[in-house]
mmCIF file of C-alpha atoms and ligand atoms in Angstrom:
data_model
loop_
_atom_site.group_PDB
_atom_site.id
_atom_site.type_symbol
_atom_site.label_atom_id
_atom_site.label_comp_id
_atom_site.label_asym_id
_atom_site.label_seq_id
_atom_site.Cartn_x
_atom_site.Cartn_y
_atom_site.Cartn_z
ATOM 1 C CA UNK K 912 -27.968 -42.974 62.582
ATOM 2 C CA UNK K 913 -26.504 -40.994 59.734
ATOM 3 C CA UNK K 914 -28.834 -38.039 59.345
ATOM 4 C CA UNK K 915 -26.868 -34.788 59.410
ATOM 5 C CA UNK K 916 -26.855 -32.918 56.126
ATOM 6 C CA UNK K 917 -29.329 -35.328 54.546
ATOM 7 C CA UNK K 918 -32.495 -34.370 52.707
ATOM 8 C CA UNK K 919 -35.575 -33.869 54.859
ATOM 9 C CA UNK K 920 -39.245 -34.459 54.140
ATOM 10 C CA UNK K 921 -41.637 -31.860 52.765
ATOM 11 C CA UNK K 922 -44.479 -33.318 54.793
ATOM 12 C CA UNK K 923 -43.696 -31.424 57.974
ATOM 13 C CA UNK K 924 -46.192 -29.002 59.451
ATOM 14 C CA UNK K 925 -44.275 -26.873 61.924
ATOM 15 C CA UNK K 926 -46.671 -25.247 64.377
ATOM 16 C CA UNK K 927 -44.057 -24.280 66.927
ATOM 17 C CA UNK K 928 -43.628 -20.632 66.007
ATOM 18 C CA UNK K 929 -47.343 -19.982 65.969
ATOM 19 C CA UNK K 930 -47.263 -20.934 69.638
ATOM 20 C CA UNK K 931 -49.806 -23.691 69.315
ATOM 21 C CA UNK K 932 -53.160 -23.533 71.037
ATOM 22 C CA UNK K 933 -52.767 -22.161 74.507
ATOM 23 C CA UNK K 934 -55.996 -21.454 76.278
ATOM 24 C CA UNK K 935 -55.752 -19.613 79.561
ATOM 25 C CA UNK K 936 -55.814 -21.614 82.732
ATOM 26 C CA UNK K 937 -54.276 -24.924 81.935
ATOM 27 C CA UNK K 938 -54.885 -26.233 78.460
ATOM 28 C CA UNK K 939 -52.375 -28.825 79.584
ATOM 29 C CA UNK K 940 -54.691 -30.712 81.883
ATOM 30 C CA UNK K 941 -57.677 -30.301 79.632
ATOM 31 C CA UNK K 942 -55.814 -31.298 76.507
ATOM 32 C CA UNK K 943 -54.451 -34.394 78.113
ATOM 33 C CA UNK K 944 -57.887 -35.524 79.261
ATOM 34 C CA UNK K 945 -59.273 -34.902 75.800
ATOM 35 C CA UNK K 946 -56.592 -37.042 74.249
ATOM 36 C CA UNK K 947 -57.091 -39.892 76.673
ATOM 37 C CA UNK K 948 -60.865 -39.753 76.361
ATOM 38 C CA UNK K 949 -60.743 -40.326 72.626
ATOM 39 C CA UNK K 950 -59.511 -43.846 73.155
ATOM 40 C CA UNK K 951 -58.100 -44.290 69.685
ATOM 41 C CA UNK K 952 -55.148 -42.189 70.517
ATOM 42 C CA UNK K 953 -52.100 -44.050 69.322
ATOM 43 C CA UNK K 954 -48.976 -42.873 70.895
ATOM 44 C CA UNK K 955 -46.211 -43.549 73.283
ATOM 45 C CA UNK K 956 -48.295 -44.047 76.364
ATOM 46 C CA UNK K 957 -46.615 -42.322 79.249
ATOM 47 C CA UNK K 958 -49.785 -42.186 81.329
ATOM 48 C CA UNK K 959 -48.462 -44.171 84.289
ATOM 49 C CA UNK K 960 -45.658 -41.734 84.373
ATOM 50 C CA UNK K 961 -47.959 -38.738 84.467
ATOM 51 C CA UNK K 962 -50.092 -40.154 87.231
ATOM 52 C CA UNK K 963 -47.159 -40.008 89.582
ATOM 53 C CA UNK K 964 -47.233 -36.240 89.269
ATOM 54 C CA UNK K 965 -43.618 -36.346 88.262
ATOM 55 C CA UNK K 966 -44.099 -34.814 84.865
ATOM 56 C CA UNK K 967 -44.701 -31.186 84.089
ATOM 57 C CA UNK K 968 -47.848 -30.221 82.277
ATOM 58 C CA UNK K 969 -47.050 -27.366 79.964
ATOM 59 C CA UNK K 970 -49.426 -24.548 80.592
ATOM 60 C CA UNK K 971 -49.473 -21.256 78.832
ATOM 61 C CA UNK K 972 -45.764 -20.633 78.835
ATOM 62 C CA UNK K 973 -44.253 -18.825 75.913
ATOM 63 C CA UNK K 974 -42.786 -21.008 73.229
ATOM 64 C CA UNK K 975 -39.090 -20.592 72.736
ATOM 65 C CA UNK K 976 -37.214 -22.814 70.375
ATOM 66 C CA UNK K 977 -33.885 -24.014 71.674
ATOM 67 C CA UNK K 978 -31.013 -25.295 69.510
ATOM 68 C CA UNK K 979 -32.095 -28.778 70.647
ATOM 69 C CA UNK K 980 -35.594 -28.127 69.279
ATOM 70 C CA UNK K 981 -34.133 -27.071 65.942
ATOM 71 C CA UNK K 982 -31.921 -30.119 65.829
ATOM 72 C CA UNK K 983 -34.852 -32.351 66.750
ATOM 73 C CA UNK K 984 -36.913 -30.850 63.924
ATOM 74 C CA UNK K 985 -34.196 -31.562 61.373
ATOM 75 C CA UNK K 986 -33.750 -35.056 62.727
ATOM 76 C CA UNK K 987 -37.476 -35.779 62.506
ATOM 77 C CA UNK K 988 -37.600 -34.376 58.987
ATOM 78 C CA UNK K 989 -34.801 -36.645 57.749
ATOM 79 C CA UNK K 990 -36.239 -39.660 59.564
ATOM 80 C CA UNK K 991 -39.658 -38.938 58.103
ATOM 81 C CA UNK K 992 -38.128 -38.722 54.612
ATOM 82 C CA UNK K 993 -36.545 -42.131 55.228
ATOM 83 C CA UNK K 994 -39.922 -43.603 56.199
ATOM 84 C CA UNK K 995 -41.367 -42.227 52.950
ATOM 85 C CA UNK K 996 -38.644 -43.777 50.797
ATOM 86 C CA UNK K 997 -38.850 -47.077 52.598
ATOM 87 C CA UNK K 998 -42.621 -47.467 52.837
ATOM 88 C CA UNK K 999 -43.005 -46.480 49.194
ATOM 89 C CA UNK K 1000 -40.675 -49.344 48.340
ATOM 90 C CA UNK K 1001 -42.360 -51.828 50.691
ATOM 91 C CA UNK K 1002 -45.847 -50.939 49.434
ATOM 92 C CA UNK K 1003 -44.708 -51.442 45.871
ATOM 93 C CA UNK K 1004 -42.738 -54.640 46.492
ATOM 94 C CA UNK K 1005 -44.866 -56.386 49.083
ATOM 95 C CA UNK K 1006 -48.360 -55.013 48.524
ATOM 96 C CA UNK K 1007 -48.365 -53.834 44.919
ATOM 97 C CA UNK K 1008 -49.794 -50.564 46.170
ATOM 98 C CA UNK K 1009 -48.838 -46.898 46.310
ATOM 99 C CA UNK K 1010 -47.846 -45.376 49.628
ATOM 100 C CA UNK K 1011 -49.385 -42.010 50.498
ATOM 101 C CA UNK K 1012 -47.203 -40.298 53.109
ATOM 102 C CA UNK K 1013 -48.432 -38.891 56.405
ATOM 103 C CA UNK K 1014 -47.935 -35.341 57.594
ATOM 104 C CA UNK K 1015 -45.876 -34.817 60.725
ATOM 105 C CA UNK K 1016 -46.989 -31.954 62.919
ATOM 106 C CA UNK K 1017 -44.271 -30.488 65.106
ATOM 107 C CA UNK K 1018 -45.435 -28.558 68.127
ATOM 108 C CA UNK K 1019 -44.078 -27.310 71.377
ATOM 109 C CA UNK K 1020 -46.229 -26.971 74.434
ATOM 110 C CA UNK K 1021 -49.733 -27.745 73.219
ATOM 111 C CA UNK K 1022 -51.746 -28.147 70.047
ATOM 112 C CA UNK K 1023 -55.079 -29.409 68.794
ATOM 113 C CA UNK K 1024 -55.962 -32.349 66.571
ATOM 114 C CA UNK K 1025 -59.239 -33.934 65.435
ATOM 115 C CA UNK K 1026 -58.371 -36.720 67.901
ATOM 116 C CA UNK K 1027 -58.254 -34.239 70.772
ATOM 117 C CA UNK K 1028 -55.903 -31.737 72.287
ATOM 118 C CA UNK K 1029 -52.342 -32.662 72.997
ATOM 119 C CA UNK K 1030 -49.447 -31.426 74.988
ATOM 120 C CA UNK K 1031 -45.832 -32.472 75.154
ATOM 121 C CA UNK K 1032 -46.409 -34.532 78.263
ATOM 122 C CA UNK K 1033 -48.879 -36.778 76.466
ATOM 123 C CA UNK K 1034 -46.183 -38.036 74.104
ATOM 124 C CA UNK K 1035 -46.227 -38.275 70.307
ATOM 125 C CA UNK K 1036 -49.291 -39.787 68.675
ATOM 126 C CA UNK K 1037 -50.977 -40.456 65.360
ATOM 127 C CA UNK K 1038 -54.478 -39.249 64.511
ATOM 128 C CA UNK K 1039 -56.148 -41.381 61.800
ATOM 129 C CA UNK K 1040 -58.822 -38.744 61.127
ATOM 130 C CA UNK K 1041 -56.456 -36.187 59.598
ATOM 131 C CA UNK K 1042 -53.690 -38.709 58.787
ATOM 132 C CA UNK K 1043 -51.162 -36.711 60.798
ATOM 133 C CA UNK K 1044 -48.614 -37.647 63.430
ATOM 134 C CA UNK K 1045 -48.045 -35.158 66.259
ATOM 135 C CA UNK K 1046 -44.769 -34.693 68.052
ATOM 136 C CA UNK K 1047 -43.528 -32.183 70.603
ATOM 137 C CA UNK K 1048 -39.863 -31.645 69.882
ATOM 138 C CA UNK K 1049 -39.269 -31.603 73.632
ATOM 139 C CA UNK K 1050 -40.306 -35.246 73.800
ATOM 140 C CA UNK K 1051 -36.882 -36.532 72.822
ATOM 141 C CA UNK K 1052 -35.478 -34.969 75.978
ATOM 142 C CA UNK K 1053 -38.161 -36.763 78.001
ATOM 143 C CA UNK K 1054 -37.351 -39.947 76.146
ATOM 144 C CA UNK K 1055 -33.664 -39.891 76.934
ATOM 145 C CA UNK K 1056 -33.632 -38.257 80.377
ATOM 146 C CA UNK K 1057 -36.821 -39.490 82.001
ATOM 147 C CA UNK K 1058 -37.678 -42.684 80.160
ATOM 148 C CA UNK K 1059 -34.084 -43.890 79.906
ATOM 149 C CA UNK K 1060 -34.093 -44.328 76.130
ATOM 150 C CA UNK K 1061 -31.168 -42.322 74.825
ATOM 151 C CA UNK K 1062 -29.519 -42.275 71.420
ATOM 152 C CA UNK K 1063 -30.690 -40.957 68.079
ATOM 153 C CA UNK K 1064 -32.049 -44.299 66.966
ATOM 154 C CA UNK K 1065 -34.313 -44.433 70.014
ATOM 155 C CA UNK K 1066 -35.820 -41.198 68.696
ATOM 156 C CA UNK K 1067 -35.948 -42.623 65.158
ATOM 157 C CA UNK K 1068 -37.837 -45.649 66.476
ATOM 158 C CA UNK K 1069 -40.463 -43.342 67.999
ATOM 159 C CA UNK K 1070 -40.920 -41.524 64.666
ATOM 160 C CA UNK K 1071 -41.022 -44.849 62.803
ATOM 161 C CA UNK K 1072 -43.586 -46.203 65.275
ATOM 162 C CA UNK K 1073 -45.963 -43.283 64.746
ATOM 163 C CA UNK K 1074 -45.567 -43.600 60.979
ATOM 164 C CA UNK K 1075 -46.250 -47.322 61.362
ATOM 165 C CA UNK K 1076 -49.688 -46.347 62.714
ATOM 166 C CA UNK K 1077 -50.169 -44.354 59.531
ATOM 167 C CA UNK K 1078 -49.250 -47.449 57.527
ATOM 168 C CA UNK K 1079 -51.875 -49.382 59.511
ATOM 169 C CA UNK K 1080 -54.347 -46.637 58.708
ATOM 170 C CA UNK K 1081 -53.514 -46.809 55.001
ATOM 171 C CA UNK K 1082 -54.013 -50.563 55.060
ATOM 172 C CA UNK K 1083 -57.439 -50.218 56.691
ATOM 173 C CA UNK K 1084 -56.276 -52.045 59.799
ATOM 174 C CA UNK K 1085 -56.906 -49.178 62.226
ATOM 175 C CA UNK K 1086 -60.455 -48.582 61.081
ATOM 176 C CA UNK K 1087 -61.334 -52.243 61.432
ATOM 177 C CA UNK K 1088 -59.624 -52.696 64.787
ATOM 178 C CA UNK K 1089 -61.165 -49.558 66.248
ATOM 179 C CA UNK K 1090 -64.627 -50.517 65.013
ATOM 180 C CA UNK K 1091 -64.257 -53.807 66.851
ATOM 181 C CA UNK K 1092 -62.942 -52.044 69.951
ATOM 182 C CA UNK K 1093 -65.996 -49.816 70.123
ATOM 183 C CA UNK K 1094 -68.149 -52.897 70.809
ATOM 184 C CA UNK K 1095 -65.844 -54.377 73.419
ATOM 185 C CA UNK K 1096 -65.390 -54.097 77.133
ATOM 186 C CA UNK K 1097 -62.312 -52.331 78.453
ATOM 187 C CA UNK K 1098 -60.069 -55.360 78.980
ATOM 188 C CA UNK K 1099 -60.794 -56.790 75.529
ATOM 189 C CA UNK K 1100 -60.384 -53.385 73.920
ATOM 190 C CA UNK K 1101 -57.025 -53.017 75.634
ATOM 191 C CA UNK K 1102 -55.976 -56.359 74.210
ATOM 192 C CA UNK K 1103 -56.746 -55.202 70.681
ATOM 193 C CA UNK K 1104 -54.840 -52.009 71.422
ATOM 194 C CA UNK K 1105 -51.820 -54.129 72.338
ATOM 195 C CA UNK K 1106 -52.129 -55.969 68.985
ATOM 196 C CA UNK K 1107 -52.216 -52.644 67.131
ATOM 197 C CA UNK K 1108 -49.188 -51.352 69.018
ATOM 198 C CA UNK K 1109 -47.105 -54.502 68.650
ATOM 199 C CA UNK K 1110 -47.828 -54.564 64.935
ATOM 200 C CA UNK K 1111 -46.604 -50.957 64.761
ATOM 201 C CA UNK K 1112 -43.428 -52.082 66.528
ATOM 202 C CA UNK K 1113 -43.021 -54.912 64.012
ATOM 203 C CA UNK K 1114 -43.463 -52.435 61.138
ATOM 204 C CA UNK K 1115 -40.857 -50.204 62.816
ATOM 205 C CA UNK K 1116 -38.486 -53.155 62.804
ATOM 206 C CA UNK K 1117 -39.042 -53.630 59.059
ATOM 207 C CA UNK K 1118 -38.339 -49.937 58.592
ATOM 208 C CA UNK K 1119 -35.062 -50.233 60.532
ATOM 209 C CA UNK K 1120 -34.016 -53.213 58.428
ATOM 210 C CA UNK K 1121 -34.642 -51.354 55.183
ATOM 211 C CA UNK K 1122 -32.814 -48.307 56.569
ATOM 212 C CA UNK K 1123 -29.836 -50.559 57.193
ATOM 213 C CA UNK K 1124 -29.898 -52.512 53.929
ATOM 214 C CA UNK K 1125 -31.193 -49.970 51.418
ATOM 215 C CA UNK K 1126 -30.133 -46.622 52.844
ATOM 216 C CA UNK K 1127 -27.063 -47.690 54.814
ATOM 217 C CA UNK K 1128 -27.892 -45.153 57.510
ATOM 218 C CA UNK K 1129 -27.585 -47.359 60.576
ATOM 219 C CA UNK K 1130 -24.541 -46.980 62.760
ATOM 220 C CA UNK K 1131 -23.039 -49.245 65.354
ATOM 221 C CA UNK K 1132 -25.272 -49.358 68.420
ATOM 222 C CA UNK K 1133 -28.382 -48.070 66.654
ATOM 223 C CA UNK K 1134 -30.305 -51.323 66.802
ATOM 224 C CA UNK K 1135 -29.533 -51.583 70.511
ATOM 225 C CA UNK K 1136 -30.875 -48.059 71.053
ATOM 226 C CA UNK K 1137 -34.176 -48.944 69.384
ATOM 227 C CA UNK K 1138 -34.499 -52.182 71.349
ATOM 228 C CA UNK K 1139 -33.738 -50.372 74.589
ATOM 229 C CA UNK K 1140 -36.393 -47.764 73.768
ATOM 230 C CA UNK K 1141 -38.909 -50.550 73.077
ATOM 231 C CA UNK K 1142 -38.039 -51.993 76.471
ATOM 232 C CA UNK K 1143 -38.284 -48.690 78.359
ATOM 233 C CA UNK K 1144 -41.746 -47.904 77.028
ATOM 234 C CA UNK K 1145 -43.211 -51.357 77.646
ATOM 235 C CA UNK K 1146 -46.319 -51.123 79.833
ATOM 236 C CA UNK K 1147 -44.892 -53.290 82.617
ATOM 237 C CA UNK K 1148 -41.683 -51.274 82.799
ATOM 238 C CA UNK K 1149 -43.511 -47.925 82.706
ATOM 239 C CA UNK K 1150 -45.845 -48.999 85.486
ATOM 240 C CA UNK K 1151 -43.026 -50.439 87.560
ATOM 241 C CA UNK K 1152 -40.951 -47.281 87.136
ATOM 242 C CA UNK K 1153 -43.957 -45.278 88.286
ATOM 243 C CA UNK K 1154 -43.980 -47.312 91.482
ATOM 244 C CA UNK K 1155 -46.991 -49.404 90.510
ATOM 245 C CA UNK K 1156 -47.436 -53.140 90.359
ATOM 246 C CA UNK K 1157 -47.823 -54.058 86.656
ATOM 247 C CA UNK K 1158 -51.464 -54.776 85.835
ATOM 248 C CA UNK K 1159 -51.719 -56.776 82.575
ATOM 249 C CA UNK K 1160 -55.418 -55.962 82.040
ATOM 250 C CA UNK K 1161 -54.546 -52.287 81.831
ATOM 251 C CA UNK K 1162 -51.785 -52.794 79.256
ATOM 252 C CA UNK K 1163 -52.442 -51.011 75.976
ATOM 253 C CA UNK K 1164 -49.040 -51.231 74.269
ATOM 254 C CA UNK K 1165 -47.564 -54.543 75.381
ATOM 255 C CA UNK K 1166 -44.819 -55.557 77.745
ATOM 256 C CA UNK K 1167 -41.186 -54.649 77.246
ATOM 257 C CA UNK K 1168 -40.427 -58.202 76.088
ATOM 258 C CA UNK K 1169 -43.318 -58.187 73.595
ATOM 259 C CA UNK K 1170 -42.355 -54.817 72.158
ATOM 260 C CA UNK K 1171 -38.757 -55.910 71.712
ATOM 261 C CA UNK K 1172 -39.765 -59.251 70.215
ATOM 262 C CA UNK K 1173 -42.092 -57.767 67.611
ATOM 263 C CA UNK K 1174 -39.595 -55.077 66.651
ATOM 264 C CA UNK K 1175 -36.937 -57.771 66.289
ATOM 265 C CA UNK K 1176 -39.279 -59.927 64.232
ATOM 266 C CA UNK K 1177 -39.876 -57.076 61.812
ATOM 267 C CA UNK K 1178 -36.166 -56.390 61.616
ATOM 268 C CA UNK K 1179 -35.232 -60.017 61.003
ATOM 269 C CA UNK K 1180 -37.908 -60.903 58.458
ATOM 270 C CA UNK K 1181 -38.449 -57.513 56.741
ATOM 271 C CA UNK K 1182 -41.788 -59.043 55.748
ATOM 272 C CA UNK K 1183 -45.086 -57.299 56.398
ATOM 273 C CA UNK K 1184 -46.927 -60.658 56.516
ATOM 274 C CA UNK K 1185 -44.867 -61.611 59.560
ATOM 275 C CA UNK K 1186 -46.353 -58.716 61.521
ATOM 276 C CA UNK K 1187 -49.859 -60.186 61.853
ATOM 277 C CA UNK K 1188 -50.320 -59.689 65.579
ATOM 278 C CA UNK K 1189 -54.081 -60.150 65.125
ATOM 279 C CA UNK K 1190 -53.670 -63.675 63.820
ATOM 280 C CA UNK K 1191 -50.744 -64.693 66.027
ATOM 281 C CA UNK K 1192 -51.269 -67.645 68.363
ATOM 282 C CA UNK K 1193 -49.523 -65.687 71.082
ATOM 283 C CA UNK K 1194 -48.140 -62.226 71.401
HETATM 284 ZN ZN1 ZN T 1240 -48.355 -46.607 69.105
#
C-alpha cells in the first residue's frame, strides 16, 4: 500500500506516552477478562491463541516506543484517513447520509475503554459506547510474526475491519444486533456475532476496492495480503493453530473461508447492499 509521506487523520488519540492504565499486579489478566466479559467486544479474536499460554500478557512494564511503533502509528493514521475519505463517499453515494468518523486510540501495553480494559494481547477492537477503535501498535508484530499475516495491507485490513464496526454502529446495526444477542443463548449469540464480523469483513472489502479505484493506493500483492490475513484469523484456523479441534458452536468471527469470501464479495461488488450477512441464505 502506498502510505509513506501521505496525509494522516486528525482523529487519532495517542495514549502511548501517557503509559496507559497500568495497575500494579497484572492489569493484563484483569483487563483481558474485563474485555471478554463485556461480550460486545468487537475485535480480532485471538482468544484461542491466548489460552495456549503462548502469548505474553503485558503487565506493568514501562512503555517505550520503538521505531516500529512510530511507523505503525503513521501507517494507522494514513489508513484511518483513507477510511474517512472512502466512507464519506460511500455514505453520500450509497446511503445519502453523512459519515461521522471514529476516533482511533493508540496504546501500548494496556488501556481502559467503556467496553472494558484492554491490553495488546487482546487484539484491536471497537467500542460502540465511545465510538472509538483501540489498537496496540505492537499488534502488527503479533499479526505478522505469530498469526502469519504479514504485509502492510494485512495491517490495513485490520484497521479497515475495526472501522467497519464503526460503520455498523453508525448505521444502527450494532445496537440492534446486540439487543437481540442479549436475549439469546450462547450458541445463537455467537451466530449473530459471526454475522456482524463477516459483514465487517465485507465492508472492509468495499473499502479496499475504493482504495484501489479512487485513491490508487493499492500495490501488487496487497489484495493477497488482506485475503491471507482474513484466512489466518478465521476461527477454525486460529483454533487449529492453537492445537484445538475447531468447534463451530464457539465461532464468533467465522471460518477462514467465510471471512475471505465476504471480504472478496465486498471487494468485487463495492456495494453495501451486498454485505447483508443477516439476510443471507447462507454465510
Ligand atoms: Zn470484528
